Coordinates of C-alpha atoms in Angstrom, one line a residue:
Chain A
M2 CA -23.4 -65.8 33.4
F3 CA -20.5 -65.2 31.1
T4 CA -22.9 -64.2 28.2
T5 CA -24.7 -61.8 30.5
I6 CA -21.5 -60.0 31.3
K7 CA -20.7 -59.9 27.7
F8 CA -24.1 -58.4 26.9
M9 CA -23.7 -55.9 29.8
N10 CA -20.3 -54.9 28.4
K11 CA -21.7 -54.3 25.0
Y12 CA -24.6 -52.3 26.6
F13 CA -22.2 -50.1 28.5
L14 CA -20.0 -49.5 25.5
F15 CA -23.0 -48.3 23.6
L16 CA -24.0 -46.0 26.4
F17 CA -20.5 -44.7 26.6
A18 CA -20.4 -44.0 22.9
L19 CA -23.6 -42.1 23.2
L20 CA -22.2 -40.0 25.9
L21 CA -19.2 -39.3 23.8
V22 CA -21.2 -38.1 20.9
A23 CA -23.3 -35.9 23.1
S24 CA -20.3 -34.3 24.7
C25 CA -18.8 -33.7 21.2
N26 CA -22.0 -31.9 20.2
K27 CA -21.8 -29.7 23.3
E28 CA -18.3 -28.6 22.4
A29 CA -19.4 -27.3 19.0
P30 CA -22.7 -25.5 19.8
G31 CA -24.4 -25.5 16.4
N32 CA -21.4 -23.8 14.7
E33 CA -19.5 -25.2 11.8
V34 CA -15.9 -26.0 12.5
F35 CA -13.6 -23.2 11.3
K36 CA -12.1 -24.5 8.1
G37 CA -9.7 -21.7 7.3
F38 CA -9.1 -20.4 3.8
E39 CA -9.9 -22.9 1.1
V40 CA -9.6 -22.5 -2.7
P41 CA -13.0 -23.4 -4.2
Q42 CA -13.2 -26.0 -6.9
G43 CA -12.4 -24.4 -10.3
F44 CA -10.8 -21.2 -8.8
P45 CA -7.3 -20.2 -9.8
A46 CA -4.4 -20.0 -7.3
P47 CA -4.9 -17.0 -5.0
T48 CA -2.8 -13.9 -5.5
Y49 CA -2.9 -13.2 -1.7
P50 CA 0.2 -14.8 0.0
T51 CA -1.7 -16.9 2.5
Q52 CA 1.6 -18.7 3.2
T53 CA 3.1 -15.6 4.7
N54 CA -0.1 -14.6 6.6
P55 CA -1.9 -17.8 7.1
V56 CA -5.6 -17.6 8.1
T57 CA -6.2 -18.8 11.6
K58 CA -9.4 -18.8 13.6
A59 CA -7.9 -16.3 16.1
G60 CA -6.6 -14.1 13.3
F61 CA -9.9 -14.2 11.5
E62 CA -11.8 -13.3 14.6
L63 CA -9.5 -10.4 15.4
G64 CA -9.9 -9.2 11.8
K65 CA -13.7 -9.5 12.0
K66 CA -13.8 -7.5 15.3
L67 CA -11.6 -4.8 13.7
F68 CA -13.8 -4.8 10.6
Y69 CA -16.9 -4.0 12.6
D70 CA -15.3 -1.6 15.1
G71 CA -16.2 2.1 14.8
R72 CA -13.1 3.0 16.6
L73 CA -11.3 2.8 13.3
S74 CA -12.9 6.1 12.5
R75 CA -12.0 9.5 14.1
D76 CA -15.3 9.9 16.0
G77 CA -16.2 6.2 16.5
T78 CA -19.2 6.3 14.1
I79 CA -18.0 4.5 11.0
S80 CA -16.6 1.0 10.8
C81 CA -15.6 -0.9 7.7
G82 CA -18.9 -2.7 8.0
S83 CA -20.8 0.6 7.8
C84 CA -20.2 0.8 4.1
H85 CA -19.5 -2.9 3.4
I86 CA -22.6 -4.6 4.6
S87 CA -22.7 -8.4 4.5
F88 CA -26.2 -8.8 3.1
S89 CA -25.4 -6.7 0.1
A90 CA -22.2 -8.7 -0.6
F91 CA -20.2 -6.2 1.5
T92 CA -21.2 -3.1 -0.5
H93 CA -23.1 0.0 0.7
H94 CA -26.5 -0.9 -0.6
G95 CA -28.5 2.0 -1.8
H96 CA -25.6 4.5 -1.6
V97 CA -24.4 5.9 -4.8
V98 CA -21.0 6.9 -3.4
S99 CA -19.4 6.1 -0.1
H100 CA -21.1 7.8 2.8
G101 CA -18.5 8.4 5.5
I102 CA -17.8 10.4 8.7
E103 CA -20.1 13.3 9.5
D104 CA -22.3 12.4 6.5
K105 CA -19.5 13.3 4.1
L106 CA -19.7 11.8 0.7
G107 CA -16.8 10.3 -1.3
T108 CA -16.6 10.1 -5.1
R109 CA -16.9 6.4 -5.7
N110 CA -19.2 3.5 -5.0
A111 CA -18.1 1.2 -2.2
P112 CA -17.0 -2.0 -4.0
A113 CA -17.9 -5.5 -2.9
I114 CA -15.5 -7.3 -0.6
Q115 CA -15.5 -10.8 -2.0
N116 CA -13.0 -13.1 -3.4
M117 CA -10.3 -10.6 -2.4
A118 CA -7.6 -13.3 -2.3
W119 CA -7.7 -13.5 -6.1
M120 CA -7.5 -9.8 -6.9
Q121 CA -4.3 -8.4 -8.5
N122 CA -5.1 -4.9 -7.1
Y123 CA -7.8 -3.1 -5.2
F124 CA -10.1 -0.1 -5.6
W125 CA -11.7 1.1 -8.8
D126 CA -8.4 2.5 -10.0
G127 CA -6.2 -0.3 -8.8
G128 CA -4.1 2.1 -6.8
V129 CA -3.4 -0.5 -4.1
H130 CA -1.8 -3.8 -5.0
N131 CA -1.6 -5.5 -1.7
L132 CA -4.6 -6.4 0.4
D133 CA -2.7 -5.7 3.6
L134 CA -2.5 -2.0 2.6
V135 CA -6.1 -1.7 1.6
P136 CA -7.6 -0.7 5.0
I137 CA -5.2 2.3 5.4
S138 CA -7.0 4.0 2.6
P139 CA -10.5 4.3 4.0
I140 CA -9.1 4.8 7.5
Q141 CA -7.1 7.9 6.4
N142 CA -9.6 9.2 3.8
P143 CA -10.9 12.5 5.2
V144 CA -14.5 11.7 3.9
E145 CA -14.6 8.1 5.0
M146 CA -13.1 7.4 8.4
D147 CA -10.7 10.4 8.8
E148 CA -8.4 8.7 11.2
T149 CA -4.8 7.4 11.3
V150 CA -3.8 3.8 12.0
S151 CA -1.5 4.9 14.8
N152 CA -4.4 6.6 16.5
V153 CA -6.5 3.4 16.1
V154 CA -3.7 1.4 17.7
A155 CA -3.6 3.9 20.5
K156 CA -7.4 3.7 21.0
I157 CA -7.6 0.0 21.1
G158 CA -4.2 -0.5 22.8
S159 CA -5.6 -0.5 26.3
D160 CA -8.6 -2.7 25.5
S161 CA -8.1 -6.0 27.2
N162 CA -10.3 -7.9 24.7
Y163 CA -8.1 -6.7 21.9
K164 CA -4.9 -7.6 23.9
K165 CA -6.2 -11.1 24.2
L166 CA -7.2 -11.3 20.6
F167 CA -3.8 -10.1 19.4
K168 CA -2.1 -12.6 21.7
D169 CA -4.3 -15.4 20.4
A170 CA -3.7 -14.4 16.8
F171 CA 0.0 -13.4 16.8
G172 CA 1.4 -14.8 20.0
S173 CA 2.0 -11.4 21.6
D174 CA -0.4 -8.8 23.0
D175 CA 1.8 -6.1 21.4
I176 CA -0.7 -4.3 19.2
T177 CA 0.7 -2.9 16.0
G178 CA -0.7 -1.4 12.8
I179 CA 0.9 -4.1 10.7
K180 CA -0.6 -6.9 12.7
M181 CA -3.9 -5.1 12.5
M182 CA -3.7 -5.0 8.7
Q183 CA -2.7 -8.7 8.6
A184 CA -5.7 -9.7 10.8
M185 CA -8.1 -7.7 8.6
S186 CA -6.7 -9.4 5.6
Q187 CA -7.3 -12.8 7.2
F188 CA -11.0 -11.7 7.7
M189 CA -11.2 -10.4 4.1
V190 CA -9.7 -13.4 2.3
M191 CA -12.2 -15.6 4.1
L192 CA -15.0 -13.7 2.3
V193 CA -15.2 -16.2 -0.5
S194 CA -18.3 -16.3 -2.7
A195 CA -18.4 -19.6 -4.7
N196 CA -21.7 -21.2 -3.9
S197 CA -24.2 -19.4 -6.2
K198 CA -26.7 -21.2 -8.4
Y199 CA -24.2 -20.8 -11.2
D200 CA -21.5 -22.6 -9.2
K201 CA -24.0 -25.4 -8.4
V202 CA -24.9 -25.8 -12.0
I203 CA -21.2 -26.0 -12.9
A204 CA -20.8 -28.6 -10.1
G205 CA -23.7 -30.6 -11.5
T206 CA -25.9 -30.2 -8.4
A207 CA -28.4 -27.7 -9.9
T208 CA -29.7 -26.9 -13.4
F209 CA -30.5 -23.6 -15.1
S210 CA -34.0 -22.8 -16.3
A211 CA -34.3 -22.6 -20.1
D212 CA -34.2 -18.7 -19.9
E213 CA -31.2 -18.7 -17.6
N214 CA -29.5 -21.0 -20.0
E215 CA -30.2 -18.7 -22.9
G216 CA -29.0 -15.8 -20.7
K217 CA -25.8 -17.6 -20.1
Q218 CA -25.2 -18.0 -23.8
I219 CA -25.9 -14.3 -24.5
F220 CA -23.6 -13.5 -21.6
E221 CA -20.8 -15.6 -23.1
Q222 CA -21.2 -13.9 -26.5
K223 CA -21.6 -10.3 -25.4
C224 CA -20.2 -9.8 -21.9
S225 CA -17.6 -12.4 -21.0
S226 CA -14.7 -10.9 -22.9
C227 CA -14.3 -8.5 -20.0
H228 CA -16.3 -10.2 -17.2
S229 CA -14.3 -13.4 -17.8
G230 CA -13.5 -16.5 -15.8
V231 CA -14.8 -17.8 -12.5
L232 CA -14.2 -14.4 -11.0
F233 CA -16.3 -12.7 -13.7
T234 CA -13.7 -10.1 -14.3
D235 CA -10.5 -10.0 -16.3
Q236 CA -9.3 -7.4 -13.8
N237 CA -8.3 -5.0 -16.5
F238 CA -9.0 -1.3 -16.5
R239 CA -11.4 -0.2 -19.3
N240 CA -13.4 2.8 -20.4
N241 CA -16.9 1.5 -20.8
G242 CA -18.3 4.6 -22.4
L243 CA -19.9 6.3 -19.4
A244 CA -20.7 9.9 -19.7
Q245 CA -17.6 11.5 -18.3
N246 CA -17.2 13.6 -15.1
S247 CA -14.1 14.8 -13.3
D248 CA -13.1 11.3 -12.1
K249 CA -10.4 10.1 -14.5
G250 CA -10.1 6.7 -12.9
R251 CA -6.9 4.7 -13.6
Y252 CA -5.3 7.9 -14.9
V253 CA -5.0 9.1 -11.3
I254 CA -2.6 6.3 -10.6
T255 CA -0.6 6.1 -13.8
L256 CA -0.9 9.7 -15.1
S257 CA -1.0 8.2 -18.5
A258 CA -3.4 9.8 -21.0
T259 CA -4.2 6.3 -22.3
D260 CA -5.7 5.4 -18.9
E261 CA -8.1 8.3 -18.7
Y262 CA -11.6 7.3 -17.6
K263 CA -10.7 3.7 -17.3
F264 CA -11.9 1.8 -14.2
K265 CA -11.4 -1.7 -13.1
V266 CA -13.8 -4.3 -14.6
P267 CA -15.8 -5.3 -11.5
S268 CA -16.7 -9.0 -10.7
L269 CA -20.3 -9.7 -11.4
R270 CA -20.6 -12.2 -8.6
N271 CA -23.5 -11.2 -6.4
V272 CA -24.4 -8.4 -8.9
G273 CA -28.0 -8.9 -8.0
Y274 CA -27.2 -7.7 -4.4
T275 CA -24.8 -4.9 -5.1
A276 CA -26.8 -2.0 -6.6
P277 CA -26.2 0.8 -7.4
Y278 CA -23.7 0.1 -10.2
M279 CA -20.6 1.6 -11.8
H280 CA -17.7 3.3 -10.1
D281 CA -19.9 6.2 -9.1
G282 CA -23.1 4.3 -8.5
R283 CA -24.9 6.1 -11.3
F284 CA -27.2 3.2 -12.3
F285 CA -29.7 1.8 -9.9
S286 CA -30.8 -1.4 -11.6
L287 CA -29.3 -4.1 -13.9
E288 CA -31.8 -2.9 -16.5
E289 CA -30.2 0.5 -16.5
V290 CA -26.7 -1.1 -16.7
I291 CA -27.6 -3.1 -19.8
D292 CA -29.4 -0.2 -21.4
H293 CA -26.1 1.7 -21.0
Y294 CA -24.3 -0.9 -23.0
R295 CA -27.1 -1.0 -25.6
L296 CA -27.8 2.7 -26.0
G297 CA -25.6 4.9 -23.7
V298 CA -22.0 4.2 -24.7
Q299 CA -20.3 7.5 -25.3
P300 CA -17.4 7.7 -27.8
S301 CA -14.1 9.1 -26.4
A302 CA -10.4 8.7 -27.0
T303 CA -10.0 5.9 -24.6
L304 CA -13.3 4.0 -25.1
D305 CA -12.6 0.3 -25.1
T306 CA -12.3 -1.1 -28.6
I307 CA -14.7 -4.0 -27.7
L308 CA -17.4 -1.3 -27.4
Q309 CA -16.8 0.2 -30.8
Q310 CA -16.9 -2.4 -33.5
N311 CA -17.9 -2.1 -37.1
G312 CA -18.4 1.7 -36.7
N313 CA -21.0 1.3 -33.9
T314 CA -20.6 2.0 -30.3
G315 CA -22.1 -0.3 -27.6
I316 CA -23.4 -3.8 -27.7
T317 CA -26.5 -5.0 -29.6
I318 CA -28.9 -6.6 -27.1
T319 CA -32.6 -7.1 -27.7
N320 CA -35.2 -6.6 -25.0
D321 CA -35.7 -10.3 -24.9
E322 CA -32.0 -10.9 -24.5
K323 CA -31.8 -8.2 -21.8
S324 CA -34.4 -10.0 -19.6
K325 CA -32.7 -13.4 -20.0
L326 CA -29.3 -11.8 -19.3
I327 CA -30.6 -10.5 -16.1
L328 CA -32.0 -13.9 -15.2
F329 CA -28.6 -15.4 -15.7
L330 CA -26.8 -12.6 -13.8
K331 CA -29.0 -13.4 -10.8
T332 CA -27.8 -17.0 -10.8
L333 CA -24.5 -15.4 -9.6
S334 CA -26.2 -14.5 -6.3
D335 CA -24.7 -16.5 -3.5
E336 CA -27.2 -16.5 -0.6
D337 CA -24.9 -18.7 1.5
F338 CA -22.3 -16.0 1.3
I339 CA -24.4 -13.0 2.2
K340 CA -26.1 -14.8 5.0
N341 CA -23.1 -16.6 6.4
P342 CA -23.2 -15.9 10.2
L343 CA -19.4 -16.3 10.3
F344 CA -19.0 -13.1 8.3
A345 CA -22.0 -11.0 9.5
E346 CA -21.8 -8.3 12.1
F347 CA -24.8 -9.5 14.1
Chain B
M12 CA 79.9 1.9 -13.0
K13 CA 80.3 0.8 -9.4
N14 CA 79.0 4.2 -8.3
L15 CA 76.0 3.9 -10.5
K16 CA 75.3 0.5 -9.0
F17 CA 75.6 2.0 -5.5
V18 CA 73.2 4.9 -6.4
F19 CA 70.8 2.4 -7.9
A20 CA 71.0 0.3 -4.7
I21 CA 70.3 3.3 -2.5
F22 CA 67.5 4.3 -4.8
A23 CA 66.0 0.8 -4.6
V24 CA 66.3 0.8 -0.8
S25 CA 64.7 4.2 -0.4
A26 CA 61.9 3.2 -2.8
L27 CA 61.2 0.2 -0.7
T28 CA 61.3 2.3 2.5
L29 CA 58.9 4.8 0.9
Q30 CA 56.6 2.0 -0.1
S31 CA 56.6 0.5 3.3
C32 CA 55.9 4.0 4.7
K33 CA 52.8 4.1 2.6
K34 CA 51.8 0.7 3.8
E35 CA 52.4 1.9 7.3
T36 CA 49.7 4.6 6.9
K37 CA 47.3 2.3 5.3
K38 CA 47.6 0.0 8.2
D39 CA 46.2 2.4 10.8
Y40 CA 42.8 0.9 10.1
D41 CA 41.5 -2.6 9.7
P42 CA 38.4 -3.0 7.4
S43 CA 37.5 -6.1 9.4
Q44 CA 36.8 -3.9 12.4
K45 CA 33.5 -2.0 12.5
G46 CA 32.9 1.6 13.5
K47 CA 30.2 4.2 13.3
M48 CA 29.5 7.2 11.2
M49 CA 27.0 10.0 11.4
L50 CA 25.3 11.9 8.7
H51 CA 23.8 15.1 10.1
F52 CA 21.0 16.7 8.0
D53 CA 21.0 20.4 8.8
N54 CA 18.0 21.9 7.2
R55 CA 18.6 25.4 5.9
A56 CA 16.8 28.1 4.0
G57 CA 19.5 29.7 1.9
A58 CA 22.1 31.2 4.1
D59 CA 19.9 30.9 7.3
D60 CA 19.0 28.0 9.5
L61 CA 15.5 26.8 8.6
V62 CA 12.9 27.8 11.2
L63 CA 9.5 26.4 10.9
N64 CA 6.4 28.7 10.9
T65 CA 8.1 31.9 12.1
G66 CA 10.9 32.1 9.6
T67 CA 9.9 34.1 6.5
Y68 CA 11.7 33.5 3.2
S69 CA 11.5 34.5 -0.4
N70 CA 11.7 32.4 -3.5
A71 CA 13.5 33.1 -6.7
L72 CA 10.5 34.9 -8.0
G73 CA 10.4 37.2 -5.0
Q74 CA 7.3 35.6 -3.4
S75 CA 7.4 35.5 0.3
F76 CA 6.4 32.4 2.3
N77 CA 7.0 30.4 5.4
I78 CA 7.5 26.7 5.9
S79 CA 5.4 24.7 8.4
K80 CA 6.5 21.2 7.4
F81 CA 9.7 19.9 5.8
N82 CA 10.2 16.1 5.7
Y83 CA 12.0 13.8 3.4
Y84 CA 13.2 10.2 3.2
I85 CA 16.9 9.3 2.8
S86 CA 17.6 5.7 1.8
N87 CA 20.0 3.3 0.2
V88 CA 23.1 4.9 1.7
V89 CA 26.5 4.0 0.1
L90 CA 29.8 5.2 1.6
L91 CA 32.6 5.8 -0.9
N92 CA 36.0 4.8 0.4
S93 CA 39.0 6.8 -0.7
D94 CA 40.6 3.6 -1.9
G95 CA 37.9 3.5 -4.6
S96 CA 35.8 0.7 -2.9
K97 CA 32.2 1.2 -1.7
Y98 CA 30.4 0.2 1.4
T99 CA 26.6 -0.3 0.9
V100 CA 24.7 0.0 4.2
P101 CA 22.5 -3.2 4.5
Q102 CA 19.2 -2.4 2.9
N103 CA 17.1 -3.2 6.0
N104 CA 19.0 -0.5 8.0
S105 CA 19.1 2.1 5.2
Y106 CA 15.8 4.0 5.4
F107 CA 15.6 7.3 7.3
L108 CA 12.9 9.9 7.6
V109 CA 14.2 13.4 8.4
E110 CA 11.6 15.7 9.9
E111 CA 12.4 19.3 10.6
S112 CA 9.8 19.2 13.4
D113 CA 11.8 16.4 15.2
E114 CA 15.4 17.3 15.9
T115 CA 16.3 13.7 16.7
T116 CA 15.7 12.7 13.1
A117 CA 18.4 15.1 11.8
D118 CA 21.1 12.7 12.9
V119 CA 21.4 9.5 10.9
E120 CA 23.7 7.1 12.6
L121 CA 25.3 4.4 10.5
S122 CA 26.7 1.5 12.5
D123 CA 28.8 -1.6 11.6
I124 CA 30.7 0.4 9.0
P125 CA 34.1 -1.2 8.1
E126 CA 37.0 0.9 9.3
G127 CA 38.2 3.1 6.5
N128 CA 38.7 6.6 5.2
Y129 CA 35.6 7.6 3.4
S130 CA 35.7 10.4 0.9
G131 CA 32.1 10.7 0.0
V132 CA 28.5 9.3 0.3
S133 CA 25.7 8.5 -2.1
F134 CA 22.0 8.0 -1.2
V135 CA 18.5 8.3 -2.5
I136 CA 16.2 11.1 -1.7
G137 CA 13.0 9.1 -1.5
V138 CA 12.3 5.4 -1.3
D139 CA 13.4 2.9 -4.0
S140 CA 10.7 1.1 -6.0
N141 CA 11.4 -2.3 -4.4
R142 CA 10.5 -1.1 -0.9
N143 CA 7.4 0.6 -2.3
T144 CA 6.1 -2.8 -3.3
L145 CA 7.2 -5.1 -0.4
P146 CA 4.8 -6.9 1.9
V147 CA 3.7 -4.8 4.9
S148 CA 5.6 -7.0 7.4
E149 CA 8.9 -5.9 5.7
R150 CA 8.1 -2.2 6.0
T151 CA 9.5 -1.5 9.3
G152 CA 10.8 1.6 11.2
A153 CA 10.5 4.8 9.1
L154 CA 8.7 2.9 6.4
D155 CA 5.9 1.5 8.5
P156 CA 2.8 2.9 6.7
T157 CA 0.7 2.3 9.8
A158 CA 3.1 4.1 12.2
A159 CA 6.2 6.2 11.7
G160 CA 5.8 6.5 7.9
Q161 CA 2.0 7.1 7.8
D162 CA 2.3 10.8 7.1
M163 CA 4.6 10.1 4.2
Y164 CA 2.5 7.4 2.5
W165 CA -0.2 7.7 -0.1
S166 CA -2.7 5.0 1.0
W167 CA -4.8 5.4 -2.2
N168 CA -1.8 4.9 -4.4
S169 CA 0.2 2.7 -2.0
G170 CA 3.5 4.6 -2.5
Y171 CA 5.7 6.7 -0.3
I172 CA 5.9 10.4 -0.4
F173 CA 9.5 11.2 -0.8
L174 CA 9.4 14.8 0.3
K175 CA 6.8 17.0 1.9
M176 CA 7.1 20.7 2.1
E177 CA 4.1 22.8 3.3
G178 CA 3.6 26.4 4.3
M179 CA 1.9 29.6 3.5
Y180 CA 2.8 32.0 0.7
D181 CA 2.0 35.6 -0.3
S182 CA 1.7 36.7 3.3
V183 CA 0.9 34.6 6.3
S184 CA -2.2 36.8 6.9
T185 CA -3.8 35.8 3.6
M186 CA -3.5 32.1 4.7
K187 CA -2.7 30.9 1.2
M188 CA -1.4 27.3 1.7
F189 CA 1.1 25.6 -0.5
M190 CA 1.6 21.8 -0.3
Y191 CA 4.3 20.0 -2.1
H192 CA 4.0 16.2 -1.6
I193 CA 6.4 14.6 -4.0
G194 CA 6.6 10.9 -4.7
G195 CA 6.3 8.4 -7.5
Y196 CA 8.4 5.3 -7.8
G197 CA 7.6 4.5 -11.3
G198 CA 4.5 2.4 -10.9
Y199 CA 3.8 -1.2 -9.9
S200 CA 2.0 -2.8 -12.8
S201 CA 1.9 0.2 -15.2
P202 CA 4.7 2.7 -15.6
T203 CA 4.3 6.2 -14.3
I204 CA 6.4 9.1 -13.1
N205 CA 9.6 8.3 -11.2
N206 CA 10.9 10.9 -8.8
I207 CA 13.5 8.7 -7.1
K208 CA 16.7 10.9 -7.0
N209 CA 20.2 9.6 -6.5
V210 CA 22.6 12.0 -4.9
T211 CA 26.4 11.6 -4.7
L212 CA 28.4 14.0 -2.6
S213 CA 32.1 14.3 -2.1
F214 CA 33.5 15.2 1.3
N215 CA 35.7 17.8 -0.4
G216 CA 39.0 16.4 0.5
T217 CA 38.4 15.6 4.2
N218 CA 38.0 11.9 4.7
A219 CA 35.6 10.6 7.3
E220 CA 37.8 8.3 9.3
V221 CA 35.7 5.4 10.6
R222 CA 37.4 3.6 13.4
K223 CA 36.1 1.1 15.9
A224 CA 37.8 2.9 18.8
K225 CA 35.9 6.1 18.2
T226 CA 32.8 6.2 20.4
S227 CA 30.9 8.8 18.3
G228 CA 32.5 8.3 14.9
P229 CA 33.1 10.9 12.3
E230 CA 30.3 13.1 11.1
A231 CA 29.4 14.5 7.7
H232 CA 27.6 17.7 8.3
L233 CA 25.2 18.1 5.4
Y234 CA 23.3 21.3 4.5
V235 CA 19.8 20.7 3.1
D236 CA 18.6 23.9 1.5
A237 CA 14.8 24.0 1.5
L238 CA 14.8 27.0 -0.9
K239 CA 16.3 24.7 -3.6
V240 CA 13.0 22.7 -3.6
L241 CA 11.5 25.9 -5.1
N242 CA 14.4 27.4 -7.0
G243 CA 16.6 25.9 -9.6
I244 CA 16.0 24.4 -13.0
T245 CA 12.3 25.4 -12.5
N246 CA 11.5 28.4 -10.3
V247 CA 8.3 27.4 -8.7
D248 CA 5.5 30.0 -8.7
F249 CA 3.3 29.6 -5.7
F250 CA 0.4 31.4 -7.3
A251 CA 0.5 29.1 -10.4
N252 CA 1.2 25.8 -8.5
P253 CA 0.3 26.0 -4.9
M254 CA -0.6 22.3 -4.7
V255 CA 1.7 19.8 -6.2
M256 CA 1.2 16.1 -5.3
F257 CA 1.0 13.2 -7.7
N258 CA 1.1 15.0 -11.0
A259 CA 3.4 15.8 -13.9
Y260 CA 4.6 19.1 -12.4
S261 CA 6.1 17.1 -9.4
V262 CA 8.9 16.1 -11.7
N263 CA 10.1 19.7 -11.8
I264 CA 10.2 20.0 -8.0
A265 CA 12.0 16.6 -7.7
N266 CA 14.6 17.8 -10.2
N267 CA 15.0 21.0 -8.1
Y268 CA 15.5 19.2 -4.8
S269 CA 17.9 16.6 -6.2
S270 CA 20.6 19.3 -5.7
M271 CA 19.3 20.6 -2.3
I272 CA 21.9 18.7 -0.3
S273 CA 25.6 19.7 0.0
V274 CA 28.5 18.9 2.3
N275 CA 29.3 21.7 4.6
H276 CA 32.1 19.9 6.5
V277 CA 33.3 16.6 7.9
H278 CA 34.7 16.3 11.3
N279 CA 36.6 13.4 12.7
D280 CA 36.8 14.3 16.4

């Protein structure tokens, strides 16, 4: 009798445990638990002050809703996500320059939004040095969203969904432009790409093919002085010898002649997804980009010294090296990042 | 000898009395008590009151124009006490945007000012470089780049526009626009133009007597002459430079407007 009860007890405990597990599963319907902002293995300390604007689930979700809300533009047609599409690493795939309100065209290629928490400044000319101030620029740009932040606040101010989201994120349903910027930063700093094949190889969970490995060595010899470190950019402003047009790049910010035609060295992470290339999207393929460095570099007063050594301009790269370089560059593609449902609009 | 001693004694006593008299006048305020003071920014066009849109004016080169917008930041206010000391308005309460289109912005009220007789004031036309680089959460009031300050902020260059003057030149019927948006705080990571202008003004002998008991406080009535944006060290030619924003020529306009503000009078009642 005693042993039967003991057995019964064990049986009930087991059943009870099963029930618990099942109810746990119900509470998280297939989604991963929100982990917040994490610094990936091997990444430097972030530049973004996550301690003053810590990423919370509610703040992230508010930021995401704002990011994909057309009401940020004057006529409701353009959201941030219109030109920063998740599956092309948050660039405007196929668009040479930004394509904004009423089919107006900007002058520069929409840059990738990834690993923003480590950037020292933003935009091709580095004109903005604080992520919280970044969204004001496209919102106010007359050829992008052509709106003012105060109008956006007025438009969303009566929306009960937003009131709830602001309350959840900031403890008050008082909607302000500053909180809007902070929420959008929380969304953007979460856009971390650090799980490409390259990262897996570094972590020891994948291996390069022989050609990829050769490509990596060529990259380290010929490209990594500018596209350096885990972010694949030294974040400097350089003139890489593009045939010049009226856009003087960093000069617009500093008004210093030594900065003419310099643009920020872009990260090469996800470069396989972010065509077209360069600040004005003039090259449509990685082949064209490498050909520029081999054959197209134009001498000028501010041309980077790295691109003019021993009396020659450009970088010597053979056809064989070019194809291996491209194979290596494609190992920087992070499929988990571009397909992450947490970040995507739909 | 006795007489001399007597004279000396009288002299000493009267000197003491005089001194105490002086002390007496000093004692009519107590710096530990706080009062208010007003700075009134009265925008003018030469001898006339500035009237947006309908007023027509002429620059030093004889070119006629009107003004549709005239805004500027005043910041970092320091009151100069007649005793030689200074009172610096706490930085968080020391940013003001004066907009000709909004009469309420003409009056800058300074509160919590130690009682004293102030003989002058200094301030910045524009916004100091520190505030140009602070986190957004610390850019409140007139400096909020998403609200009150958004028309005075370059989002692409993340810096404040210190002064904006816009209008039409030649003749209003030809609709030639001029736009002067002057800023530049010296750059964040790389140096660039710095158009921050410090202005120090004397109240011309009339002290502004700040007292706790006064409900409205003394007022310094300042004249701000919009014509001086155009005329001065450089006489701005509308035809040659109708659009001046973030470029080298802006330095000339900032140098001009650094002397646009003068003290008309101070009243204590």
